[in-house]
Short mmCIF file of C-alpha atoms and ligand atoms in Angstrom, two decimals:
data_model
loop_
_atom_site.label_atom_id
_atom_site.label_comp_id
_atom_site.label_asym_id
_atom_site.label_seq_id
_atom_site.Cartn_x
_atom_site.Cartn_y
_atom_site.Cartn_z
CA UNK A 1 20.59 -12.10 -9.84
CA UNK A 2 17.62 -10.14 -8.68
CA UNK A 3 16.42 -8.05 -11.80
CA UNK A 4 13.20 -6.59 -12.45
CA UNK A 5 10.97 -6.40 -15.30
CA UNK A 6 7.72 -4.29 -16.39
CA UNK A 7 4.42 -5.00 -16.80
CA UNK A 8 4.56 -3.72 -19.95
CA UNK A 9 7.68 -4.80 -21.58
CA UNK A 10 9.38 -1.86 -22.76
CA UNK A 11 11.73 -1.39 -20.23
CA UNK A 12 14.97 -3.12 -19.79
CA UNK A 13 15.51 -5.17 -16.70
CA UNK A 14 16.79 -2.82 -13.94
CA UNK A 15 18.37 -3.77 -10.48
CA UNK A 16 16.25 -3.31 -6.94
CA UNK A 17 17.93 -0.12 -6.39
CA UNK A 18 16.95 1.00 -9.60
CA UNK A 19 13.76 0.05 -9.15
CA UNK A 20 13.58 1.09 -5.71
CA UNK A 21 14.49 5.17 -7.01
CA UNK A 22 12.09 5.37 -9.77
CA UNK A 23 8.75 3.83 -9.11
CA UNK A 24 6.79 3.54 -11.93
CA UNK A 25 8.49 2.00 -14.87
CA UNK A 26 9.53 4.48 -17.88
CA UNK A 27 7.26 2.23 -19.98
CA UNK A 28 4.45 3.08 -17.87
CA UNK A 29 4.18 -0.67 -16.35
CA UNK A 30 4.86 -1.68 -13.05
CA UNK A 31 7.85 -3.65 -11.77
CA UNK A 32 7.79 -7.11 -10.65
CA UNK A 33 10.61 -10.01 -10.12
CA UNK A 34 11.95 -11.47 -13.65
CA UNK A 35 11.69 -14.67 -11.37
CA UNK A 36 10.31 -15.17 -8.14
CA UNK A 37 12.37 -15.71 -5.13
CA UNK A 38 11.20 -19.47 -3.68
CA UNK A 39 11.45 -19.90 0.24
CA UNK A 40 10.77 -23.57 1.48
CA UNK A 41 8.49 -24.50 3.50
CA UNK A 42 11.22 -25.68 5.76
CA UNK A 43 12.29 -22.13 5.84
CA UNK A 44 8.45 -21.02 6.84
CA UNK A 45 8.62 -22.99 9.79
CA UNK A 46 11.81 -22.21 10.94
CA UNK A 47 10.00 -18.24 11.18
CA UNK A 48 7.43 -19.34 13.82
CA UNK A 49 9.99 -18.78 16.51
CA UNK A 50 12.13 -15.79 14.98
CA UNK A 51 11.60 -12.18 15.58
CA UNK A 52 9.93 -10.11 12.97
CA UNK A 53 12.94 -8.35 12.13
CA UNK A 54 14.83 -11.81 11.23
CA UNK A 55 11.92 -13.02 8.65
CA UNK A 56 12.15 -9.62 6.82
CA UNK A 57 15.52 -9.99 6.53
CA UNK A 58 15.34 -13.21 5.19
CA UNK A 59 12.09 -12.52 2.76
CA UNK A 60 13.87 -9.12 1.88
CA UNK A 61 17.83 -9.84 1.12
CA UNK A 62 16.39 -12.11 -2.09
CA UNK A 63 14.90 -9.14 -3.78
CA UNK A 64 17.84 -6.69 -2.93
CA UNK A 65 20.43 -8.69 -4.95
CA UNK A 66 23.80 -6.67 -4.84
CA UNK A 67 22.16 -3.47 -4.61
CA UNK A 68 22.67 -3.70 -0.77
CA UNK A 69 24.95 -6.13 1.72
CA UNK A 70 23.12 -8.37 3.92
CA UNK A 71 24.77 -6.21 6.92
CA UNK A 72 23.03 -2.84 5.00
CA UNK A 73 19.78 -4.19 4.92
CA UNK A 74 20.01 -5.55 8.62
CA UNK A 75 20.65 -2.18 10.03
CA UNK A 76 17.72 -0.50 8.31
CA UNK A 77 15.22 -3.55 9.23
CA UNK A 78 16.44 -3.04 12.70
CA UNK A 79 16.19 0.95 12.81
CA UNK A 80 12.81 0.53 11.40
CA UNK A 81 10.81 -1.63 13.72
CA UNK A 82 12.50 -0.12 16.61
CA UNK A 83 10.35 2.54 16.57
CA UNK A 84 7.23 0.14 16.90
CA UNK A 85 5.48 0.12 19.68
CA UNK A 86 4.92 -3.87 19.71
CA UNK A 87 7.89 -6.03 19.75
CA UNK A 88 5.68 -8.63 17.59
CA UNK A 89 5.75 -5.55 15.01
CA UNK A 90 2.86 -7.00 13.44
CA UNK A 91 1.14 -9.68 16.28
CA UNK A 92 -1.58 -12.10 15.39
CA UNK A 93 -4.86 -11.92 17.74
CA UNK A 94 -7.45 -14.08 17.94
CA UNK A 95 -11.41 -12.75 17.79
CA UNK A 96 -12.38 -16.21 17.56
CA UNK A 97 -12.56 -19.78 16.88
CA UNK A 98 -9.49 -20.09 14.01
CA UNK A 99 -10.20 -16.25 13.62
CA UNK A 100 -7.84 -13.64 13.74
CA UNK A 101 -6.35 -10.16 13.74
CA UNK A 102 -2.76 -9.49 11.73
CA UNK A 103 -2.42 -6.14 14.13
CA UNK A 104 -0.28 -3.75 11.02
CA UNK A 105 -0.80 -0.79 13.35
CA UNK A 106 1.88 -0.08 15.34
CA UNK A 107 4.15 1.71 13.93
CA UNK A 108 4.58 5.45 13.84
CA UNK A 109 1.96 6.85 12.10
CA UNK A 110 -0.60 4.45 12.95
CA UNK A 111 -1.95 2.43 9.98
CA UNK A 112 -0.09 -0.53 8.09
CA UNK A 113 1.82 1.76 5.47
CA UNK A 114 4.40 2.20 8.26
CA UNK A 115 5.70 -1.23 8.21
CA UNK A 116 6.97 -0.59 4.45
CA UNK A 117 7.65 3.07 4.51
CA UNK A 118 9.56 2.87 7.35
CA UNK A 119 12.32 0.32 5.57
CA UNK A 120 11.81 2.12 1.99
CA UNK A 121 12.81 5.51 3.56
CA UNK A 122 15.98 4.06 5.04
CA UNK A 123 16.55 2.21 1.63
CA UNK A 124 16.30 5.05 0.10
CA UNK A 125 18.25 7.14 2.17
CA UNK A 126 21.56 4.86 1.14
CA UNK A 127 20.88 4.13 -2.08
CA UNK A 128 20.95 8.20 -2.76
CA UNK A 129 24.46 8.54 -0.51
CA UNK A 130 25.65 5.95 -2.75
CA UNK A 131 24.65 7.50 -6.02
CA UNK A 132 25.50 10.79 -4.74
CA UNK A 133 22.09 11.94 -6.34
CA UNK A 134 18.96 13.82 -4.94
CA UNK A 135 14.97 13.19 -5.47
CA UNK A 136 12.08 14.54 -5.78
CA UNK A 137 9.11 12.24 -4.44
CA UNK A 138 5.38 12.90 -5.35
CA UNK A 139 3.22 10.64 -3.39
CA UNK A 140 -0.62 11.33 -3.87
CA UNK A 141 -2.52 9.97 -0.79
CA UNK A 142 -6.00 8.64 0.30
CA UNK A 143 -5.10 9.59 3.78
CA UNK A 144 -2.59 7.04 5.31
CA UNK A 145 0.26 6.52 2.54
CA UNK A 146 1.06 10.36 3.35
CA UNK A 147 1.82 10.57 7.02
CA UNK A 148 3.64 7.13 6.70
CA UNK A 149 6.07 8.80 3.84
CA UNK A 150 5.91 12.18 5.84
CA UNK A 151 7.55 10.18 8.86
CA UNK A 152 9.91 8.07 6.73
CA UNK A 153 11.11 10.80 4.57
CA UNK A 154 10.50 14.11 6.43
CA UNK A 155 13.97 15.60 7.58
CA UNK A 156 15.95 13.46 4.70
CA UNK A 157 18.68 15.41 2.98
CA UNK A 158 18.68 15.53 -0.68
CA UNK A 159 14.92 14.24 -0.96
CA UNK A 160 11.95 17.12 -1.56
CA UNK A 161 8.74 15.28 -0.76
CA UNK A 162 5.23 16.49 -2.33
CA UNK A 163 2.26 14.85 -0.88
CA UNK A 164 -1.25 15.77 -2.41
CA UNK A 165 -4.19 14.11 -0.65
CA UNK A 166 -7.95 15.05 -2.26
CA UNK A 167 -8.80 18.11 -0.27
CA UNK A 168 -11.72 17.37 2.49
CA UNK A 169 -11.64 13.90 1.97
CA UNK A 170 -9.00 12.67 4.16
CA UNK A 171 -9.58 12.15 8.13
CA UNK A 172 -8.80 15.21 10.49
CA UNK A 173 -6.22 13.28 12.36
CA UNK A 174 -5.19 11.98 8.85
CA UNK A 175 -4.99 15.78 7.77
CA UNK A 176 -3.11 16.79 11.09
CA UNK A 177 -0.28 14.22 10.65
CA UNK A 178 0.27 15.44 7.41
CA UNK A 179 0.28 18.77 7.63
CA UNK A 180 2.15 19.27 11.05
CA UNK A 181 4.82 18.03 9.91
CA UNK A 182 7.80 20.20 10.85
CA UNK A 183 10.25 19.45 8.54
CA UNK A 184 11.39 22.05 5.46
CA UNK A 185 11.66 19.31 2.69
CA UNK A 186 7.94 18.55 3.28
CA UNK A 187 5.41 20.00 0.73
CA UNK A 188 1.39 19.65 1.41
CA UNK A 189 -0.83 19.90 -1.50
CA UNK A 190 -4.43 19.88 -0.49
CA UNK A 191 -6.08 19.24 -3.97
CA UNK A 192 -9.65 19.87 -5.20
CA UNK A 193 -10.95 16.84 -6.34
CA UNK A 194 -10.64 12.64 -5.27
CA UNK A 195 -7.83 10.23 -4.53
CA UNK A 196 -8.19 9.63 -7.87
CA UNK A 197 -7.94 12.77 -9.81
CA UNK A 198 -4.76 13.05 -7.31
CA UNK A 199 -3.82 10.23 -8.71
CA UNK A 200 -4.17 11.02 -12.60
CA UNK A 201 -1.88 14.00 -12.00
CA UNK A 202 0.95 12.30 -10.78
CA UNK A 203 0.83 9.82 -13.18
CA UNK A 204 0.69 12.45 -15.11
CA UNK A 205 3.87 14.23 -14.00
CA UNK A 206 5.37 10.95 -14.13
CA UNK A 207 4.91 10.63 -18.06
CA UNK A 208 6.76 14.22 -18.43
CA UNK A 209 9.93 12.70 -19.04
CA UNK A 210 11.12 16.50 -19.09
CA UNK A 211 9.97 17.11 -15.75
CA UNK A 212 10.88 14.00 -14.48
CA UNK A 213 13.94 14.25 -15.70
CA UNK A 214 14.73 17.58 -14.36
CA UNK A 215 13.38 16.75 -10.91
CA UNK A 216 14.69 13.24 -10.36
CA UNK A 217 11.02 12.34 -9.86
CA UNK A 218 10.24 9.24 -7.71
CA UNK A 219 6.97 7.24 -6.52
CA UNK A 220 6.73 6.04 -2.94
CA UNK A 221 3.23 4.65 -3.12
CA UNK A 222 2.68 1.14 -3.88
CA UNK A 223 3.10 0.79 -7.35
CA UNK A 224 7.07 0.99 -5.91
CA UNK A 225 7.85 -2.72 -5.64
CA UNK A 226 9.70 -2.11 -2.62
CA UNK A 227 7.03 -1.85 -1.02
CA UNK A 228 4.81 -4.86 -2.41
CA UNK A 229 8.04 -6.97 -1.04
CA UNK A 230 8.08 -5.21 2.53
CA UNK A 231 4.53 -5.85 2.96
CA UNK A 232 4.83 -9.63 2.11
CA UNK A 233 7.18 -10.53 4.98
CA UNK A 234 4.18 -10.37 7.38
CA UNK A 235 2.29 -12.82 5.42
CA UNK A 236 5.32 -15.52 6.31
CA UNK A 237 5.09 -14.20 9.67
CA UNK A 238 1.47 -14.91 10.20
CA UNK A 239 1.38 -18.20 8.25
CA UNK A 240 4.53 -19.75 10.37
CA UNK A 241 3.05 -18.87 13.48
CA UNK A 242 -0.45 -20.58 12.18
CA UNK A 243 1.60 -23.80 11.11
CA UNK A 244 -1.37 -23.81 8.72
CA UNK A 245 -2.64 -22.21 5.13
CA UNK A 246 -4.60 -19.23 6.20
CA UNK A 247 -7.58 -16.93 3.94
CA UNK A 248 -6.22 -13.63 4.23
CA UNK A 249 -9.18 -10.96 4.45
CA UNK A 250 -7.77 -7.89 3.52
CA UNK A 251 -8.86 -4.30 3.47
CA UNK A 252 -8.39 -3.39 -0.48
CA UNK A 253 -7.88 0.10 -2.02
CA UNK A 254 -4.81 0.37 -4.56
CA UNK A 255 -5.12 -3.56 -4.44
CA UNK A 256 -1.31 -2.93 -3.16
CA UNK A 257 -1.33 -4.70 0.36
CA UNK A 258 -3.50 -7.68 -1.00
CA UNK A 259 -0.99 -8.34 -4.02
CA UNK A 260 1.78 -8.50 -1.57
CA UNK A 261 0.17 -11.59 -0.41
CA UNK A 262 0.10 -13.33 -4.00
CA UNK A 263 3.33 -12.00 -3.93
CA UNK A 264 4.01 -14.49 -0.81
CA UNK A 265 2.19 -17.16 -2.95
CA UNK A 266 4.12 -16.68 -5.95
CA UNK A 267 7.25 -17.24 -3.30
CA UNK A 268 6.44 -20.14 -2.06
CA UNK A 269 4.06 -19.55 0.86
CA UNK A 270 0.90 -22.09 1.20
CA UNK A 271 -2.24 -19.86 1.58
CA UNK A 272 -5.17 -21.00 1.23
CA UNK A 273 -7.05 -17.84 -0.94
CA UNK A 274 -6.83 -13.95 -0.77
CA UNK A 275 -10.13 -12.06 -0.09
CA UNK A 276 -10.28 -8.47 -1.58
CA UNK A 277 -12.69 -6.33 0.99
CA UNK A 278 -13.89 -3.06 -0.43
CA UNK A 279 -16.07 -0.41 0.84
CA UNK A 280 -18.54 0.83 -1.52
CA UNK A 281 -16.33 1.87 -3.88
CA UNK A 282 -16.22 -2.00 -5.31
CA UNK A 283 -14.59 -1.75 -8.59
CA UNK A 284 -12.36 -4.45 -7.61
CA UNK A 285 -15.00 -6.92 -5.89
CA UNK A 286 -17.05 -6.35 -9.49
CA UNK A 287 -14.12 -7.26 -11.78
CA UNK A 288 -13.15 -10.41 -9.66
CA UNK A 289 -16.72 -11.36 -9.54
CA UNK A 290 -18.25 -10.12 -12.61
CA UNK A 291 -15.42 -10.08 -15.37
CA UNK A 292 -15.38 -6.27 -16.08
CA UNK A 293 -13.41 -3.51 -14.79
CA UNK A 294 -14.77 -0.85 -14.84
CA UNK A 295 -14.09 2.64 -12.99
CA UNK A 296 -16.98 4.72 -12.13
CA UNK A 297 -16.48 8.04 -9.88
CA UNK A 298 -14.88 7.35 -6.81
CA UNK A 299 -17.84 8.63 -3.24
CA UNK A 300 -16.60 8.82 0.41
CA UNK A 301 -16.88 6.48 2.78
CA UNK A 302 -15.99 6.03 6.42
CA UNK A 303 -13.15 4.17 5.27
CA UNK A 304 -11.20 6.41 3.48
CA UNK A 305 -8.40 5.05 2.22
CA UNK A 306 -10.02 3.06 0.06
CA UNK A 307 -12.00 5.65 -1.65
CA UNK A 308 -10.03 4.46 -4.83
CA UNK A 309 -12.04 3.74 -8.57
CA UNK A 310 -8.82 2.74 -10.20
CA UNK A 311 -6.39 -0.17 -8.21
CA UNK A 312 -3.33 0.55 -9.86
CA UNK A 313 -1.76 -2.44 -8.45
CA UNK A 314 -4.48 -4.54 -10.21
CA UNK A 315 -2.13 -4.54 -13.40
CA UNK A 316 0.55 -6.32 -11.74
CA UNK A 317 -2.06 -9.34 -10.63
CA UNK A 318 -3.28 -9.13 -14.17
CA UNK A 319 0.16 -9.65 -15.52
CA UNK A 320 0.49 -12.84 -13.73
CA UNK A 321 -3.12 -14.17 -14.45
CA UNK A 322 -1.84 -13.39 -17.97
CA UNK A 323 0.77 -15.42 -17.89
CA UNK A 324 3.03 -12.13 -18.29
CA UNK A 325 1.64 -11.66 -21.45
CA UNK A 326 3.07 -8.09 -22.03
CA UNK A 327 1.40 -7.25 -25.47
CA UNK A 328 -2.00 -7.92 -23.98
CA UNK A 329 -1.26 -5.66 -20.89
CA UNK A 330 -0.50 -2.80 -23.08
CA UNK A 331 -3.48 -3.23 -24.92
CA UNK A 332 -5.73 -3.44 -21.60
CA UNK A 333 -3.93 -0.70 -20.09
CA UNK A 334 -4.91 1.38 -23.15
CA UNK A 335 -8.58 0.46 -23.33
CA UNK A 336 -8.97 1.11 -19.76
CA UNK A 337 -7.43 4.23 -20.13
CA UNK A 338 -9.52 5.37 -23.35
CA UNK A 339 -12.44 3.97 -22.15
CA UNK A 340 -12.60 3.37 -18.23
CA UNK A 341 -13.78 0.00 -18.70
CA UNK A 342 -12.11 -3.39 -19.39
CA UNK A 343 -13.49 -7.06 -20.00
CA UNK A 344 -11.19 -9.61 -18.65
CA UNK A 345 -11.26 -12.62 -20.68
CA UNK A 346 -11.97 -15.87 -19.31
CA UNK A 347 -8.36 -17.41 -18.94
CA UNK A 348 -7.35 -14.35 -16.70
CA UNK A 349 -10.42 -14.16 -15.15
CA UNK A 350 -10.06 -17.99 -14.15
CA UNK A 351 -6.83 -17.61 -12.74
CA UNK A 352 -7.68 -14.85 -10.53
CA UNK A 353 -10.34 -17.14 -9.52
CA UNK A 354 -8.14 -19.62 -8.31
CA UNK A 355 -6.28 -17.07 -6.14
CA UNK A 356 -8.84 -14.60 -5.26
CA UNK A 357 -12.44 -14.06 -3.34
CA UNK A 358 -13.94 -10.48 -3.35
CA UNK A 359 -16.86 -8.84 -0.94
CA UNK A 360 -18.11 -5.45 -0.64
CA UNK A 361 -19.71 -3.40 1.91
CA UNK A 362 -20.98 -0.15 2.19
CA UNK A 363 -20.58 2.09 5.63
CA UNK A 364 -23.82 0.28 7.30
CA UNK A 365 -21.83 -2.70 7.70
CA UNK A 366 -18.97 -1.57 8.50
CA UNK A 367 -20.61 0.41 11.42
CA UNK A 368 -22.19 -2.84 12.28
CA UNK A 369 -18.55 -4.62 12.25
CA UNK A 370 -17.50 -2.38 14.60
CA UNK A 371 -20.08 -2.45 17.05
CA UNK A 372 -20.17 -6.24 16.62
CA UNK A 373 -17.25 -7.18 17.98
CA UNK A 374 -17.05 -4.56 20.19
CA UNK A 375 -20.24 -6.26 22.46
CA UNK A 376 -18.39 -9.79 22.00
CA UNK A 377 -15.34 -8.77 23.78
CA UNK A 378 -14.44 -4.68 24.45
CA UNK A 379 -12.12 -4.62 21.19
CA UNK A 380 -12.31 -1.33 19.05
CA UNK A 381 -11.23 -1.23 15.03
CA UNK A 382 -10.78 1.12 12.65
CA UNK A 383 -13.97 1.07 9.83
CA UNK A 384 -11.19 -0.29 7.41
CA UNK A 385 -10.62 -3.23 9.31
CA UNK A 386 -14.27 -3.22 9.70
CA UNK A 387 -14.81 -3.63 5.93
CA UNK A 388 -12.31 -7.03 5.99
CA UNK A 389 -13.86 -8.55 9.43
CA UNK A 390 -17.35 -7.95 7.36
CA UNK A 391 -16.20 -10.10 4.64
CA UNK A 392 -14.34 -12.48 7.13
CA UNK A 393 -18.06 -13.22 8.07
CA UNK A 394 -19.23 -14.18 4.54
CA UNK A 395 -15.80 -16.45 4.18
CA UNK A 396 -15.73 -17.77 7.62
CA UNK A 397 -18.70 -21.00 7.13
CA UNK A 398 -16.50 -22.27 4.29
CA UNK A 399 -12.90 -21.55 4.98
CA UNK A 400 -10.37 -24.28 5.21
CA UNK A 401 -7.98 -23.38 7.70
CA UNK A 402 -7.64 -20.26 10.37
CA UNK A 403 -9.01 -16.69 8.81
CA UNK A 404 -6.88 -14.07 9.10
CA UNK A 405 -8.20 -10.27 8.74
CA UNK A 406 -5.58 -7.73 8.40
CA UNK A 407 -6.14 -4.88 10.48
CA UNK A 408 -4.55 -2.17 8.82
CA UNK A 409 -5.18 1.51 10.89
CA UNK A 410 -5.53 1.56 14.69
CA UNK A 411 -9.11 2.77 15.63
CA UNK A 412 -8.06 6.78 17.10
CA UNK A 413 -6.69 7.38 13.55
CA UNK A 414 -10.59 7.34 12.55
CA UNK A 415 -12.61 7.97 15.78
CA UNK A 416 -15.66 9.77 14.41
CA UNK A 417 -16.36 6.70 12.80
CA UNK A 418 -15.53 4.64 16.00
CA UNK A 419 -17.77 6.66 18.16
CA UNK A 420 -20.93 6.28 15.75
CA UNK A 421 -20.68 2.87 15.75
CA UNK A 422 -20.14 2.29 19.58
CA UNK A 423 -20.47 5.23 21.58
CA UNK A 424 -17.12 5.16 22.41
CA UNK A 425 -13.93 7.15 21.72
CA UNK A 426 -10.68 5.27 21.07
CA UNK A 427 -7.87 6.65 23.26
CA UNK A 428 -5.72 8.52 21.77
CA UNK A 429 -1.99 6.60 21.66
CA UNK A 430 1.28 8.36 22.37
CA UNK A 431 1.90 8.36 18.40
CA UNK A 432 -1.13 10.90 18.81
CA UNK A 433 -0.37 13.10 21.46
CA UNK A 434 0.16 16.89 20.79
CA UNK A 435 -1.30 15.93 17.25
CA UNK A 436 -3.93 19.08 17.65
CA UNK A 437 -1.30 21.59 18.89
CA UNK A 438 1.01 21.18 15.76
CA UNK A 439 0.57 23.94 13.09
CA UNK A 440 -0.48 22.97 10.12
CA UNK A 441 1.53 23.65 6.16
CA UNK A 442 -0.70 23.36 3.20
CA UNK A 443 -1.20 24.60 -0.15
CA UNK A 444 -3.87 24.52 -1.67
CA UNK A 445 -4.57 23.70 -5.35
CA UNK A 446 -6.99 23.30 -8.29
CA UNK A 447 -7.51 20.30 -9.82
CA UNK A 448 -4.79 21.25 -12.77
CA UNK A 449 -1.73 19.44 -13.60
CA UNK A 450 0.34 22.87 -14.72
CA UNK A 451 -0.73 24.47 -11.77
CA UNK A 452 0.49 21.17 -9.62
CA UNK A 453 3.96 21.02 -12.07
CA UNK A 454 4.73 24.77 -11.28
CA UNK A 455 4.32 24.24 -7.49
CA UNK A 456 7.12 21.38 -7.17
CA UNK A 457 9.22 23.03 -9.54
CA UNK A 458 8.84 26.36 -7.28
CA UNK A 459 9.56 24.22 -4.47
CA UNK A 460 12.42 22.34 -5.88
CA UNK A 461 14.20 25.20 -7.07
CA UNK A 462 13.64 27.10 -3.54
CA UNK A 463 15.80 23.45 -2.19
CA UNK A 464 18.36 23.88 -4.62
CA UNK A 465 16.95 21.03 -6.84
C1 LIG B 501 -3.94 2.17 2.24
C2 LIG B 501 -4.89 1.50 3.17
C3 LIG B 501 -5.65 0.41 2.77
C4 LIG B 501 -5.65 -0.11 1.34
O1 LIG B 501 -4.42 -0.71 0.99
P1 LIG B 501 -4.06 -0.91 -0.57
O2 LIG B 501 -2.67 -1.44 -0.57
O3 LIG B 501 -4.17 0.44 -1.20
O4 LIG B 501 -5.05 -1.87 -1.12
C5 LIG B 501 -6.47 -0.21 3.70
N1 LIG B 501 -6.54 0.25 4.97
C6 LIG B 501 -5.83 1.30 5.39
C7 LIG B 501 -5.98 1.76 6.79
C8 LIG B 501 -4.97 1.96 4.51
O5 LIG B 501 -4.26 3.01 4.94
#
């Protein structure tokens, strides 16, 4: 039986396609596994030599339970990485000596978020057909989470999807993918403020039970847990074809793609720690190091999508390091809220210790990255990739094992920042082309949670919602 829990233990245990079509829990806590799925490390080996495809199958079928057949599932997998444009989906490349690049680029939009979003869309798809239901989906975006549901989702019947990123703050080719899109169910909300004030207001709409209710409101981002288990497939990947515990450096904004890994760990999976990279926005790097959480105001960077002040995926690590202790979680969760700030005590602090490194760096650095291993050998990244390899550097002199930086966006989705550091401008890839003769859809809207409510509710109605 695959069931799944909340964070904050209020909800009753719901099945993966429950799960799956509602996002957040009602309690306000996150889902996670009652139990964790185990995979032996007989099994791990066995996924050196099988495609991509066949490991997320085999990672993925334990969390669906009976909410979809094994034949199901293997159709989506397969329609999903077709599209890739690297039959490895996500290939391993070495930069050095036990050093190496998890390439999560190459899928349709461009940056890792494809590589879930592309199943979760298909998921989704069925499990509506089967419930014979429709949904509304509010995603709010730091730049890359949008285009990846825009291209998963866009075109779907019976789905209306609402994606506000903070207005001005996003790349322009993150901006263009957005707000090309052609398709009708597709709503742009360009809103004044950050990631995280875009943040606050779905969360927001997501405690109006009324609205949510009435709209059949769903979460795509990665507080969904379908996600968190997509993304932990190529974890197993990378580790069989290693044959040895990696460090995983890994480019950290809603501290979703970095808990997929733990996730992996929790599974089974030998790895040898998780590094947390931030750019200067190092809320996360100071709680794992220091003890307090704290959110301050979020400030651009060149990497983007991790302009983020609160992780919400942080509560589902902190669950774990609490031993699951829901009563405390609700607690922290309300401090933090009431006060933006939260001491960890020891015991959880120790056993995100055990799991977790953390390193920040601020846009110097991550120009210097880039232009780094550019001179060693030709290779362009993206400055989020940048902000891991950074880190990598710190980790590297007393790693055991190969180091493993996961490069999350290829480098033409953020060439401005490309060009500064190396004089040189990424090519543009096929995903790209005719990008800057699309026209764009966008509304744009105050920072104002009525004013956001009214808009979807417009918009539903105008689809028949
Ligand atoms: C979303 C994103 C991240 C951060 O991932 P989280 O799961 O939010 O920690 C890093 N790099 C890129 C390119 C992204 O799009």
């Amino acid at each position: 039986m695959s069931r799944y829990i909340s964070t904050r233990g209020e909800t009753p245990p719901q099945s993966f396609a429950d799960v799956l079509l509602t996002g957040l829990a009602p309690d306000g806590g996150l889902f996670l596994p009652e139990a964790w799925p185990q995979i032996g490390a007989d099994e791990v080996v066995g996924f050196a030599t099988k495609p991509y495809a066949a490991v997320a199958q085999s990672v993925l079928r334990r969390f669906v339970g009976d909410s979809f057949t094994d034949a199901e599932l293997a159709a989506d997998i397969s329609a999903a990485y077709a599209g890739f444009d690297d039959p490895a989906v996500a290939p391993l490349s070495q930069i050095g000596n036990g050093f190496y690049l998890l390439e999560l680029f190459h899928g349709p939009t461009l940056a890792f978020k494809d590589i879930a979003l592309q199943i979760l869309g298909r998921l989704f798809a069925r499990a509506l057909k089967k419930r014979g239901g429709r949904a509304t989906v509010v995603a709010a975006t730091s730049g890359d989470t949008g285009s990846a549901a825009i291209a998963a989702l866009g075109g779907l019947e019976n789905v209306a999807l609402f994606v506000l990123h903070p207005k001005g703050r996003v790349s322009e080719v993150q901006r263009l993918q957005m707000t090309t899109s052609p398709h009708a169910n597709v709503h742009n909300i360009a809103l004044e403020g950050t990631f995280d004030d875009a943040q606050a207001i779905v969360k927001s709409l997501f405690a109006d039970t009324e609205f949510a209710r009435k709209t059949s409101l769903t979460a795509v981002n990665s507080i969904n847990f379908a996600r968190i288990a997509a993304q932990a497939v190529y974890y197993f990947t990378a580790t069989a074809q290693l044959g040895a515990a990696p460090t995983f450096v890994v480019p950290t904004g809603n501290f979703g793609d970095v808990f997929a890994g733990e996730a992996a760990m929790r599974m089974g999976l030998a790895i040898e720690k998780l590094v947390v990279a931030t750019n200067a926005n190092d809320i996360m790097a100071k709680a794992l190091n220091e003890g307090t959480y704290a959110a301050g105001m979020a400030q651009p960077t060149l990497s983007p999508s991790m302009d983020i002040q609160v992780a919400s995926n942080f509560e589902r690590a902190l669950f774990e390091a609490s031993d699951r202790n829901t009563a405390w979680i609700r607690d922290a969760m309300s401090v933090f809220a009431r006060e933006k700030k939260l001491m960890l005590p020891e015991k959880v602090r120790a056993a995100l210790s055990a799991r977790y490194a953390a390193y920040a760096c601020g846009d110097d650095r991550t120009l210097a990255a880039i232009a780094a291993l550019y001179q060693i050998d030709g290779r362009l990244i993206d400055p989020h990739t940048a902000v891991a390899l950074a880190a990598a550097e710190e980790v590297r002199a007393v790693a055991k094992g190969p180091v493993v930086v996961l490069s999350t966006a290829h480098p033409a989705k953020f060439g401005d920042a490309v060009r500064r550091a190396t004089g040189v401008e990424p090519a543009l890839p096929p995903q790209l082309k005719g990008l800057y003769e699309g026209v764009e859809r966008v509304s744009v809207l105050g920072h104002d949670l009525a004013l956001v409510r009214d808009f979807i509710l417009g918009r539903s109605a105008a689809h028949g919602h």
